[in-house]
Amino acid sequence: MKGTTHTLIALSSAGLILSNIHYSDFAEPKTLMPFVFVYAGVLICDIDTGSSTISNALTPVKFKYIRKFLMLLFIVAGVAGSIYFYNTKYLAIFVGSIILSAMSITRVSQEIYSIIRKIATITVAIVTTIIGIAYNQPPIILVGLLLGALIFSPHRGYSHSIMAVVVTFALLKYLFSYYKIADYSIYFCFGMLSHVIADMFTEQGVMLLFPKQKKISFPITITTGSSLEKVISSIAIVVLVFALL
């Protein structure tokens, strides 16, 4: 399921719940915080892949720059090689190879970008842990370790399990209590749980009972990017708008 659909489902569900309790004025910054944490919870589940929204947000290098850099390399290599092989029988072979290679620039750029994003998220987890150790901050150390566990999870594995939701909830409760700040752990984990349940409507399913490796999905599933998913997103938008009115 696409990240946009995940986000809309989680936010609309949260909006319905909050609109029926003590949150009535959504214009107030304080009442928007639950949505911020719900959104963060939705995103964190896909940190295990280098192609997710959160991986992109944590990556300083952008795809377009990688593609432009590779194009520049091909141009330089093409010009230099053409000069070198000029008036030889290898010129046509070289030019043909450059043209065929250039046709795969976008695919190669995407693969490199995915690897860089994975490295960036791993770096964030390591740096967070080191900062926690350096400043003797147990909650920060645990956050770094949690990020590491989520990042190295097999896709839709630990990061999409009940265990991950429970562990994250306990850790965030500890963090908010330790620093004596407003507790939004329930909203963060609501976003995670929404993401997990939504992915159970896909054929791939999720390792809900991790460490058990079996992926579980609902009897009725939808295809990512299908018309049905677009309909669900549209309904979620409508629900969210009415919940916020």
XYZ file of N, CA and C in Angstrom:
735
model
N 0.848 -1.195 0.000
C 0.000 0.000 0.000
C 0.882 1.244 0.000
N 0.469 2.256 -0.772
C 1.278 3.462 -0.892
C 1.303 4.258 0.408
N 2.401 5.009 0.578
C 2.559 5.812 1.783
C 1.450 6.832 1.960
N 0.996 7.408 0.861
C -0.078 8.402 0.929
C -1.362 7.789 1.476
N -1.670 6.580 1.002
C -2.869 5.887 1.478
C -2.755 5.562 2.964
N -1.589 5.070 3.367
C -1.350 4.788 4.779
C -1.608 6.034 5.634
N -1.062 7.140 5.183
C -1.185 8.394 5.935
C -2.630 8.841 6.045
N -3.356 8.804 4.942
C -4.744 9.259 4.934
C -5.630 8.378 5.812
N -5.408 7.066 5.751
C -6.201 6.153 6.587
C -5.968 6.433 8.060
N -4.688 6.592 8.434
C -4.344 6.824 9.842
C -4.876 8.165 10.333
N -4.681 9.220 9.547
C -5.116 10.554 9.971
C -6.633 10.668 10.038
N -7.324 10.058 9.072
C -8.795 10.121 9.091
C -9.355 9.333 10.273
N -8.747 8.194 10.573
C -9.186 7.393 11.729
C -8.942 8.154 13.021
N -7.763 8.763 13.128
C -7.436 9.552 14.318
C -8.378 10.749 14.439
N -8.690 11.361 13.297
C -9.595 12.510 13.303
C -10.970 12.148 13.808
N -11.466 10.984 13.377
C -12.781 10.527 13.834
C -12.797 10.309 15.345
N -11.741 9.690 15.849
C -11.669 9.408 17.291
C -11.542 10.701 18.089
N -10.628 11.567 17.663
C -10.385 12.804 18.413
C -11.574 13.761 18.360
N -12.313 13.732 17.247
C -13.460 14.636 17.122
C -14.603 14.243 18.051
N -14.552 13.004 18.554
C -15.614 12.529 19.435
C -15.210 12.511 20.908
N -14.013 13.052 21.195
C -13.613 13.169 22.597
C -13.338 14.634 22.916
N -12.273 14.916 23.663
C -12.089 16.278 24.169
C -11.371 17.201 23.215
N -10.984 16.733 22.017
C -10.340 17.615 21.057
C -11.408 18.215 20.152
N -11.664 19.484 20.344
C -12.714 20.122 19.556
C -12.172 21.229 18.661
N -11.115 21.911 19.097
C -10.568 23.016 18.310
C -9.268 22.582 17.651
N -9.359 22.095 16.412
C -8.176 21.600 15.728
C -7.274 22.719 15.214
N -7.687 23.955 15.396
C -6.847 25.077 14.984
C -5.737 25.338 15.992
N -5.914 24.832 17.218
C -4.908 25.028 18.260
C -3.709 24.110 18.009
N -2.485 24.656 18.107
C -1.283 23.841 17.883
C -1.248 22.597 18.738
N -1.691 22.703 19.996
C -1.646 21.562 20.898
C -2.497 20.409 20.386
N -3.624 20.724 19.774
C -4.516 19.670 19.299
C -4.022 19.070 17.979
N -3.070 19.709 17.339
C -2.503 19.169 16.111
C -1.385 18.166 16.397
N -0.836 18.213 17.599
C 0.277 17.334 17.947
C -0.064 15.838 17.810
N -1.270 15.412 18.208
C -1.590 13.991 18.008
C -1.462 13.561 16.550
N -1.877 14.433 15.621
C -1.781 14.115 14.201
C -0.323 14.016 13.754
N 0.517 14.876 14.311
C 1.953 14.845 13.992
C 2.540 13.496 14.400
N 2.192 13.027 15.597
C 2.729 11.759 16.079
C 2.109 10.574 15.363
N 0.841 10.671 14.989
C 0.209 9.614 14.191
C 0.947 9.490 12.856
N 1.216 10.615 12.241
C 1.925 10.641 10.950
C 3.320 10.034 11.084
N 4.034 10.399 12.159
C 5.373 9.851 12.399
C 5.312 8.343 12.598
N 4.288 7.871 13.313
C 4.120 6.434 13.536
C 3.858 5.682 12.245
N 3.091 6.299 11.353
C 2.823 5.695 10.044
C 4.122 5.537 9.255
N 4.943 6.576 9.266
C 6.173 6.573 8.476
C 7.212 5.594 8.996
N 7.325 5.478 10.319
C 8.422 4.700 10.911
C 8.385 3.234 10.508
N 7.215 2.704 10.210
C 7.097 1.279 9.878
C 7.889 0.908 8.616
N 8.010 1.850 7.693
C 8.700 1.539 6.437
C 10.150 2.015 6.419
N 10.713 2.258 7.608
C 12.122 2.648 7.671
C 13.011 1.452 7.331
N 12.413 0.242 7.276
C 13.182 -0.956 6.945
C 13.507 -1.064 5.460
N 13.000 -0.145 4.655
C 13.296 -0.160 3.231
C 13.932 1.159 2.814
N 14.845 1.096 1.864
C 15.532 2.306 1.409
C 14.711 3.130 0.443
N 13.472 2.747 0.199
C 12.653 3.475 -0.775
C 11.445 4.144 -0.140
N 11.466 4.305 1.170
C 10.313 4.871 1.870
C 10.412 6.385 2.027
N 9.294 6.989 2.423
C 9.240 8.434 2.638
C 10.196 8.871 3.738
N 10.249 8.102 4.825
C 11.112 8.479 5.946
C 12.583 8.330 5.568
N 12.912 7.312 4.772
C 14.293 7.167 4.306
C 14.685 8.346 3.440
N 13.752 8.787 2.612
C 13.989 9.943 1.749
C 14.209 11.204 2.579
N 13.410 11.362 3.649
C 13.520 12.552 4.498
C 14.849 12.604 5.238
N 15.416 11.440 5.541
C 16.665 11.374 6.292
C 17.902 11.394 5.400
N 17.682 11.435 4.081
C 18.792 11.386 3.133
C 19.118 12.771 2.584
N 20.328 13.275 2.809
C 20.694 14.607 2.324
C 20.866 14.670 0.800
N 21.267 13.532 0.206
C 21.474 13.482 -1.244
C 20.157 13.126 -1.929
N 19.775 13.883 -2.937
C 18.509 13.654 -3.628
C 18.712 12.893 -4.932
N 17.656 12.201 -5.360
C 17.706 11.349 -6.547
C 18.137 12.128 -7.785
N 17.599 13.327 -7.960
C 17.889 14.088 -9.171
C 19.370 14.428 -9.284
N 20.035 14.620 -8.142
C 21.464 14.938 -8.169
C 22.282 13.709 -8.562
N 21.847 12.541 -8.082
C 22.546 11.301 -8.442
C 22.419 11.058 -9.942
N 21.217 11.255 -10.464
C 20.976 11.034 -11.893
C 21.791 12.010 -12.738
N 21.828 13.277 -12.331
C 22.610 14.278 -13.073
C 24.095 13.952 -13.032
N 24.560 13.464 -11.871
C 25.981 13.117 -11.735
C 26.342 11.953 -12.658
N 25.461 10.928 -12.711
C 25.716 9.791 -13.591
C 25.671 10.207 -15.055
N 24.750 11.099 -15.397
C 24.675 11.592 -16.771
C 25.958 12.325 -17.150
N 26.472 13.122 -16.223
C 27.719 13.848 -16.465
C 28.879 12.871 -16.671
N 28.911 11.806 -15.850
C 29.961 10.797 -16.003
C 29.893 10.129 -17.380
N 28.669 9.814 -17.826
C 28.503 9.188 -19.132
C 28.954 10.120 -20.254
N 28.619 11.398 -20.107
C 29.017 12.369 -21.142
C 30.534 12.490 -21.211
N 31.159 12.646 -20.028
C 32.618 12.770 -19.979
C 33.288 11.503 -20.514
N 32.774 10.336 -20.070
C 33.334 9.068 -20.533
C 33.116 8.889 -22.030
N 31.944 9.321 -22.512
C 31.648 9.202 -23.935
C 32.560 10.055 -24.793
N 32.782 11.286 -24.364
C 33.647 12.192 -25.125
C 35.096 11.702 -25.088
N 35.557 11.375 -23.867
C 36.940 10.918 -23.714
C 37.183 9.612 -24.481
N 36.223 8.679 -24.386
C 36.368 7.407 -25.085
C 36.320 7.565 -26.594
N 35.455 8.446 -27.061
C 35.345 8.671 -28.505
C 36.646 9.243 -29.072
N 37.264 10.136 -28.306
C 38.547 10.712 -28.735
C 39.627 9.623 -28.747
N 39.599 8.795 -27.703
C 40.625 7.755 -27.577
C 40.495 6.705 -28.677
N 39.245 6.314 -28.992
C 39.021 5.259 -29.978
C 38.816 5.803 -31.396
N 39.011 7.107 -31.569
C 38.788 7.733 -32.879
C 39.700 7.089 -33.925
N 39.140 6.815 -35.088
C 39.863 6.186 -36.194
C 40.327 4.758 -35.868
N 39.606 4.099 -34.942
C 39.898 2.689 -34.667
C 38.627 1.884 -34.912
N 38.786 0.580 -35.007
C 37.641 -0.292 -35.261
C 36.757 -0.457 -34.018
N 37.257 0.049 -32.864
C 36.502 -0.099 -31.616
C 35.552 1.075 -31.349
N 35.615 2.117 -32.185
C 34.803 3.314 -31.933
C 33.305 2.986 -31.934
N 32.846 2.274 -32.944
C 31.417 1.959 -33.052
C 30.953 1.112 -31.866
N 31.807 0.152 -31.449
C 31.462 -0.697 -30.301
C 31.365 0.139 -29.036
N 32.322 1.056 -28.876
C 32.328 1.906 -27.677
C 31.102 2.805 -27.632
N 30.807 3.461 -28.744
C 29.654 4.367 -28.797
C 28.364 3.599 -28.533
N 28.235 2.399 -29.092
C 27.052 1.578 -28.862
C 26.908 1.195 -27.394
N 28.033 0.882 -26.766
C 28.017 0.516 -25.341
C 27.591 1.688 -24.477
N 28.087 2.879 -24.805
C 27.725 4.083 -24.053
C 26.237 4.369 -24.176
N 25.701 4.227 -25.399
C 24.280 4.493 -25.627
C 23.407 3.507 -24.850
N 23.770 2.219 -24.899
C 23.007 1.205 -24.179
C 23.083 1.425 -22.668
N 24.257 1.809 -22.198
C 24.428 2.058 -20.754
C 23.629 3.273 -20.319
N 23.616 4.303 -21.166
C 22.902 5.544 -20.831
C 21.406 5.305 -20.691
N 20.895 4.302 -21.394
C 19.467 4.003 -21.337
C 19.050 3.472 -19.968
N 20.015 3.006 -19.185
C 19.698 2.447 -17.865
C 20.072 3.404 -16.731
N 20.341 4.664 -17.064
C 20.763 5.631 -16.048
C 19.720 5.768 -14.935
N 18.449 5.878 -15.311
C 17.391 6.068 -14.311
C 17.320 4.879 -13.356
N 17.375 3.662 -13.876
C 17.301 2.470 -13.037
C 18.502 2.378 -12.097
N 19.687 2.630 -12.651
C 20.910 2.577 -11.838
C 20.880 3.667 -10.771
N 20.397 4.849 -11.148
C 20.298 5.963 -10.198
C 19.369 5.607 -9.047
N 18.259 4.948 -9.368
C 17.301 4.546 -8.333
C 17.911 3.532 -7.370
N 18.683 2.595 -7.901
C 19.321 1.587 -7.061
C 20.359 2.224 -6.136
N 21.160 3.134 -6.698
C 22.168 3.834 -5.894
C 21.492 4.675 -4.822
N 20.400 5.345 -5.211
C 19.666 6.206 -4.274
C 19.084 5.390 -3.130
N 18.560 4.201 -3.452
C 17.995 3.333 -2.427
C 19.070 2.897 -1.428
N 20.256 2.579 -1.934
C 21.374 2.180 -1.069
C 21.799 3.341 -0.176
N 21.888 4.537 -0.759
C 22.286 5.721 0.008
C 21.272 6.016 1.108
N 19.980 5.877 0.796
C 18.937 6.125 1.793
C 19.018 5.113 2.937
N 19.332 3.863 2.599
C 19.484 2.842 3.635
C 20.658 3.189 4.546
N 21.762 3.609 3.940
C 22.947 3.991 4.712
C 22.638 5.186 5.602
N 21.868 6.140 5.066
C 21.525 7.351 5.828
C 20.707 7.009 7.067
N 19.739 6.108 6.918
C 18.900 5.743 8.067
C 19.709 4.967 9.112
N 20.620 4.112 8.645
C 21.496 3.386 9.572
C 22.379 4.362 10.335
N 22.885 5.362 9.621
C 23.741 6.378 10.242
C 22.982 7.140 11.329
N 21.724 7.478 11.049
C 20.899 8.186 12.042
C 20.755 7.349 13.301
N 20.509 6.048 13.144
C 20.359 5.150 14.300
C 21.651 5.084 15.108
N 22.780 4.961 14.410
C 24.076 4.866 15.097
C 24.405 6.165 15.820
N 24.234 7.293 15.128
C 24.539 8.607 15.730
C 23.646 8.858 16.945
N 22.363 8.507 16.830
C 21.435 8.680 17.964
C 21.908 7.886 19.173
N 22.310 6.656 18.944
C 22.796 5.807 20.041
C 24.069 6.392 20.664
N 24.987 6.850 19.823
C 26.248 7.418 20.309
C 25.999 8.676 21.139
N 25.083 9.526 20.655
C 24.749 10.749 21.399
C 24.168 10.396 22.764
N 23.302 9.397 22.795
C 22.710 8.951 24.060
C 23.763 8.460 25.032
N 24.727 7.705 24.515
C 25.812 7.200 25.366
C 26.710 8.348 25.842
N 27.062 9.249 24.907
C 27.969 10.346 25.231
C 27.399 11.265 26.304
N 26.093 11.505 26.256
C 25.461 12.414 27.217
C 24.717 11.674 28.330
N 24.928 10.352 28.398
C 24.316 9.522 29.450
C 22.795 9.717 29.506
N 22.161 9.542 28.344
C 20.715 9.687 28.221
C 20.106 8.338 27.815
N 19.695 7.530 28.790
C 19.142 6.198 28.493
C 18.013 6.188 27.457
N 17.040 7.138 27.514
C 15.966 7.100 26.517
C 16.483 7.279 25.087
N 17.486 8.140 24.911
C 18.037 8.374 23.576
C 18.773 7.137 23.077
N 19.483 6.472 23.985
C 20.163 5.230 23.616
C 19.138 4.201 23.126
N 18.047 4.079 23.863
C 17.002 3.111 23.508
C 16.334 3.467 22.187
N 16.148 4.774 21.932
C 15.575 5.202 20.650
C 16.497 4.797 19.505
N 17.804 5.005 19.679
C 18.770 4.608 18.654
C 18.738 3.114 18.399
N 18.654 2.329 19.478
C 18.590 0.870 19.337
C 17.289 0.431 18.675
N 16.185 1.127 19.011
C 14.895 0.817 18.386
C 14.949 1.089 16.886
N 15.523 2.226 16.514
C 15.661 2.556 15.088
C 16.491 1.498 14.375
N 17.566 1.066 15.020
C 18.401 0.027 14.423
C 17.633 -1.265 14.212
N 16.827 -1.650 15.194
C 16.025 -2.874 15.080
C 15.015 -2.764 13.940
N 14.411 -1.595 13.806
C 13.423 -1.381 12.742
C 14.087 -1.367 11.369
N 15.268 -0.723 11.290
C 15.969 -0.604 10.014
C 16.426 -1.966 9.494
N 16.951 -2.800 10.398
C 17.480 -4.100 9.976
C 16.414 -5.190 9.955
N 15.175 -4.799 10.169
C 14.078 -5.751 10.071
C 13.879 -6.159 8.618
N 13.567 -7.444 8.367
C 13.169 -7.819 7.001
C 11.910 -7.037 6.657
N 11.752 -6.682 5.382
C 10.629 -5.821 5.015
C 9.305 -6.440 5.438
N 8.504 -5.628 6.117
C 7.225 -6.054 6.686
C 7.423 -7.170 7.713
N 8.580 -7.125 8.378
C 8.878 -8.099 9.416
C 8.649 -7.502 10.785
N 9.727 -7.349 11.556
C 9.609 -6.813 12.915
C 8.915 -5.458 12.929
N 9.231 -4.608 11.967
C 8.658 -3.257 11.940
C 7.150 -3.259 11.721
N 6.602 -4.383 11.270
C 5.156 -4.497 11.020
C 4.521 -5.516 11.963
N 5.033 -5.606 13.168
C 4.539 -6.621 14.101
C 3.940 -5.997 15.357
N 3.155 -6.798 16.044
C 2.597 -6.374 17.332
C 3.727 -6.100 18.327
N 4.780 -6.923 18.264
C 5.907 -6.745 19.173
C 6.511 -5.351 19.023
N 6.700 -4.907 17.774
C 7.299 -3.594 17.531
C 6.421 -2.478 18.098
N 5.109 -2.614 17.917
C 4.179 -1.596 18.429
C 4.249 -1.530 19.951
N 4.253 -2.687 20.601
C 4.295 -2.739 22.065
C 5.618 -2.195 22.599
N 6.732 -2.614 22.004
C 8.059 -2.145 22.434
C 8.179 -0.638 22.251
N 7.711 -0.136 21.121
C 7.775 1.301 20.850
C 6.930 2.085 21.842
N 5.760 1.564 22.142
C 4.877 2.227 23.103
C 5.553 2.329 24.472
N 6.129 1.234 24.930
C 6.797 1.219 26.236
C 7.985 2.175 26.256
N 8.755 2.182 25.167
C 9.925 3.060 25.092
C 9.520 4.529 25.111
N 8.504 4.873 24.314
C 8.063 6.267 24.254
C 7.441 6.721 25.566
N 6.709 5.823 26.231
C 6.162 6.156 27.554
C 7.293 6.510 28.515
N 8.350 5.728 28.456
C 9.523 5.961 29.295
C 10.193 7.289 28.928
N 10.326 7.539 27.625
C 10.983 8.770 27.164
C 10.215 10.010 27.601
N 8.900 10.022 27.372
C 8.088 11.191 27.739
C 8.088 11.400 29.259
N 8.068 10.302 30.004
C 8.088 10.398 31.459
C 9.460 10.885 31.955
N 10.514 10.376 31.351
C 11.888 10.721 31.747
C 12.139 12.216 31.602
N 11.660 12.778 30.473
C 11.886 14.205 30.215
C 10.723 15.086 30.682
N 9.734 14.446 31.289
C 8.579 15.158 31.852
C 7.921 16.082 30.824
N 7.599 15.511 29.677
C 6.921 16.258 28.625
C 5.611 15.553 28.279
N 4.761 16.247 27.525
C 3.451 15.693 27.170
C 3.603 14.336 26.481
N 2.799 13.384 26.884
C 2.900 12.007 26.401
C 2.017 11.793 25.166
N 2.664 11.558 24.024
C 1.933 11.291 22.784
C 2.230 9.894 22.255
N 2.698 9.020 23.147
C 3.087 7.676 22.723
C 1.920 6.904 22.119
N 0.719 7.082 22.655
C -0.441 6.364 22.160
C -0.755 6.736 20.711
N -0.534 8.003 20.367
C -0.816 8.461 19.000
C 0.219 7.926 18.016
N 1.487 7.932 18.449
C 2.549 7.393 17.601
C 2.271 5.929 17.282
N 1.925 5.168 18.304
C 1.677 3.737 18.123
C 0.359 3.477 17.394
N -0.584 4.410 17.503
C -1.812 4.311 16.719
C -1.467 4.379 15.229
N -0.547 5.286 14.875
C -0.106 5.391 13.489
C 0.569 4.119 13.021
N 1.417 3.549 13.893
C 2.076 2.283 13.548
C 1.058 1.170 13.327
N 0.117 1.052 14.255
C -0.880 -0.015 14.181
C -1.763 0.138 12.945
N -2.100 1.380 12.612
C -2.893 1.644 11.412
C -2.138 1.171 10.174
N -0.845 1.458 10.121
C -0.004 1.045 8.996
C 0.020 -0.475 8.875
N 0.208 -1.145 10.008
C 0.277 -2.612 10.020
C -1.033 -3.228 9.531
N -2.148 -2.738 10.056
C -3.459 -3.274 9.670
C -3.733 -3.035 8.191
N -3.379 -1.839 7.710
C -3.598 -1.519 6.293
C -2.796 -2.455 5.392
N -1.550 -2.770 5.777
C -0.731 -3.666 4.963
C -1.221 -5.103 5.019
N -2.046 -5.414 5.998
C -2.635 -6.754 6.050
C -3.718 -6.924 4.988
N -4.108 -5.823 4.367
C -5.067 -5.887 3.268
C -4.370 -6.054 1.916
N -3.044 -6.255 1.937
C -2.305 -6.519 0.704
C -1.942 -7.994 0.643
N -1.677 -8.492 -0.560
C -1.378 -9.912 -0.740
C -0.100 -10.325 -0.017
N 0.879 -9.405 0.078
C 2.154 -9.732 0.716
C 1.989 -9.988 2.218
N 1.053 -9.295 2.851
C 0.824 -9.455 4.275
C 1.968 -8.929 5.127
N 1.924 -9.183 6.426
C 2.954 -8.720 7.357
C 3.271 -9.824 8.365
N 4.465 -9.755 8.955
C 4.836 -10.701 10.021
C 4.261 -10.192 11.336
N 2.973 -10.271 11.451
C 2.263 -9.708 12.598
C 2.737 -10.304 13.921
N 3.044 -11.593 13.913
C 3.429 -12.299 15.146
C 4.938 -12.532 15.218
N 5.717 -11.633 14.633
C 7.173 -11.736 14.684
C 7.603 -12.031 16.123
N 8.572 -12.941 16.328
C 9.539 -13.524 15.390
C 9.037 -14.664 14.510
N 7.793 -15.030 14.614
C 7.242 -16.013 13.674
C 7.289 -15.418 12.279
N 7.902 -16.127 11.336
C 8.197 -15.581 10.012
C 6.997 -15.540 9.061
N 5.942 -16.227 9.402
C 4.787 -16.291 8.502
C 4.134 -14.917 8.366
N 3.880 -14.533 7.101
C 3.204 -13.260 6.844
C 1.702 -13.485 6.810
N 0.999 -12.604 7.498
C -0.454 -12.733 7.647
C -1.158 -11.618 6.885
N -2.209 -11.962 6.182
C -3.022 -10.964 5.484
C -4.491 -11.322 5.644
N -5.361 -10.348 5.416
C -6.800 -10.585 5.504
C -7.272 -11.384 4.281
N -8.410 -12.057 4.388
C -8.932 -12.831 3.249
C -9.179 -11.961 2.020
N -9.600 -10.720 2.270
C -9.831 -9.789 1.162
C -8.631 -8.850 1.066
N -7.993 -8.815 -0.092
C -6.810 -7.973 -0.271
C -6.984 -7.022 -1.455
N -6.161 -5.990 -1.474
C -6.182 -5.040 -2.591
C -4.770 -4.919 -3.158
N -4.688 -4.525 -4.411
C -3.394 -4.355 -5.078
C -2.903 -2.927 -4.903
N -1.628 -2.790 -4.551
C -1.046 -1.459 -4.370
C -1.140 -0.654 -5.664
N -1.663 0.558 -5.551
C -1.793 1.432 -6.713
C -3.031 1.176 -7.555
N -3.871 0.251 -7.113
C -5.081 -0.085 -7.874
C -6.151 0.997 -7.734
N -7.189 0.861 -8.528
C -8.299 1.815 -8.474
C -8.988 1.767 -7.114
N -9.054 0.563 -6.540
C -9.688 0.407 -5.229
C -8.909 1.177 -4.162
N -7.598 1.133 -4.242
C -6.791 1.884 -3.272
C -7.038 3.385 -3.423
N -7.189 3.850 -4.660
C -7.472 5.272 -4.903
C -8.835 5.664 -4.318
N -9.796 4.753 -4.432
C -11.124 4.999 -3.855
C -11.020 5.108 -2.338
N -10.255 4.200 -1.728
C -10.057 4.223 -0.274
C -9.405 5.529 0.161
N -8.407 5.985 -0.587
C -7.743 7.255 -0.275
C -8.723 8.419 -0.353
N -9.577 8.396 -1.369
C -10.559 9.475 -1.545
C -11.555 9.497 -0.387
N -11.998 8.320 0.026
C -12.929 8.223 1.159
C -12.257 8.730 2.436
N -10.991 8.369 2.611
C -10.241 8.804 3.804
C -10.118 10.326 3.849
N -9.927 10.944 2.682
C -9.837 12.406 2.620
C -11.147 13.047 3.071
N -12.248 12.514 2.555
C -13.573 13.026 2.903
C -13.825 12.892 4.420
N -13.500 11.715 4.942
C -13.691 11.455 6.370
C -12.847 12.418 7.206
N -11.614 12.636 6.806
C -10.729 13.538 7.553
C -11.241 14.956 7.550
N -11.726 15.403 6.391
C -12.262 16.772 6.288
C -13.469 16.938 7.214
N -14.388 15.993 7.178
C -15.589 16.089 8.030
C -15.218 15.982 9.510
N -14.195 15.197 9.824
C -13.780 15.046 11.228
C -13.192 16.345 11.775
N -12.551 17.111 10.887
C -11.899 18.342 11.307
C -12.839 19.544 11.311
N -14.013 19.387 10.697
C -14.963 20.510 10.654
C -15.599 20.777 12.017
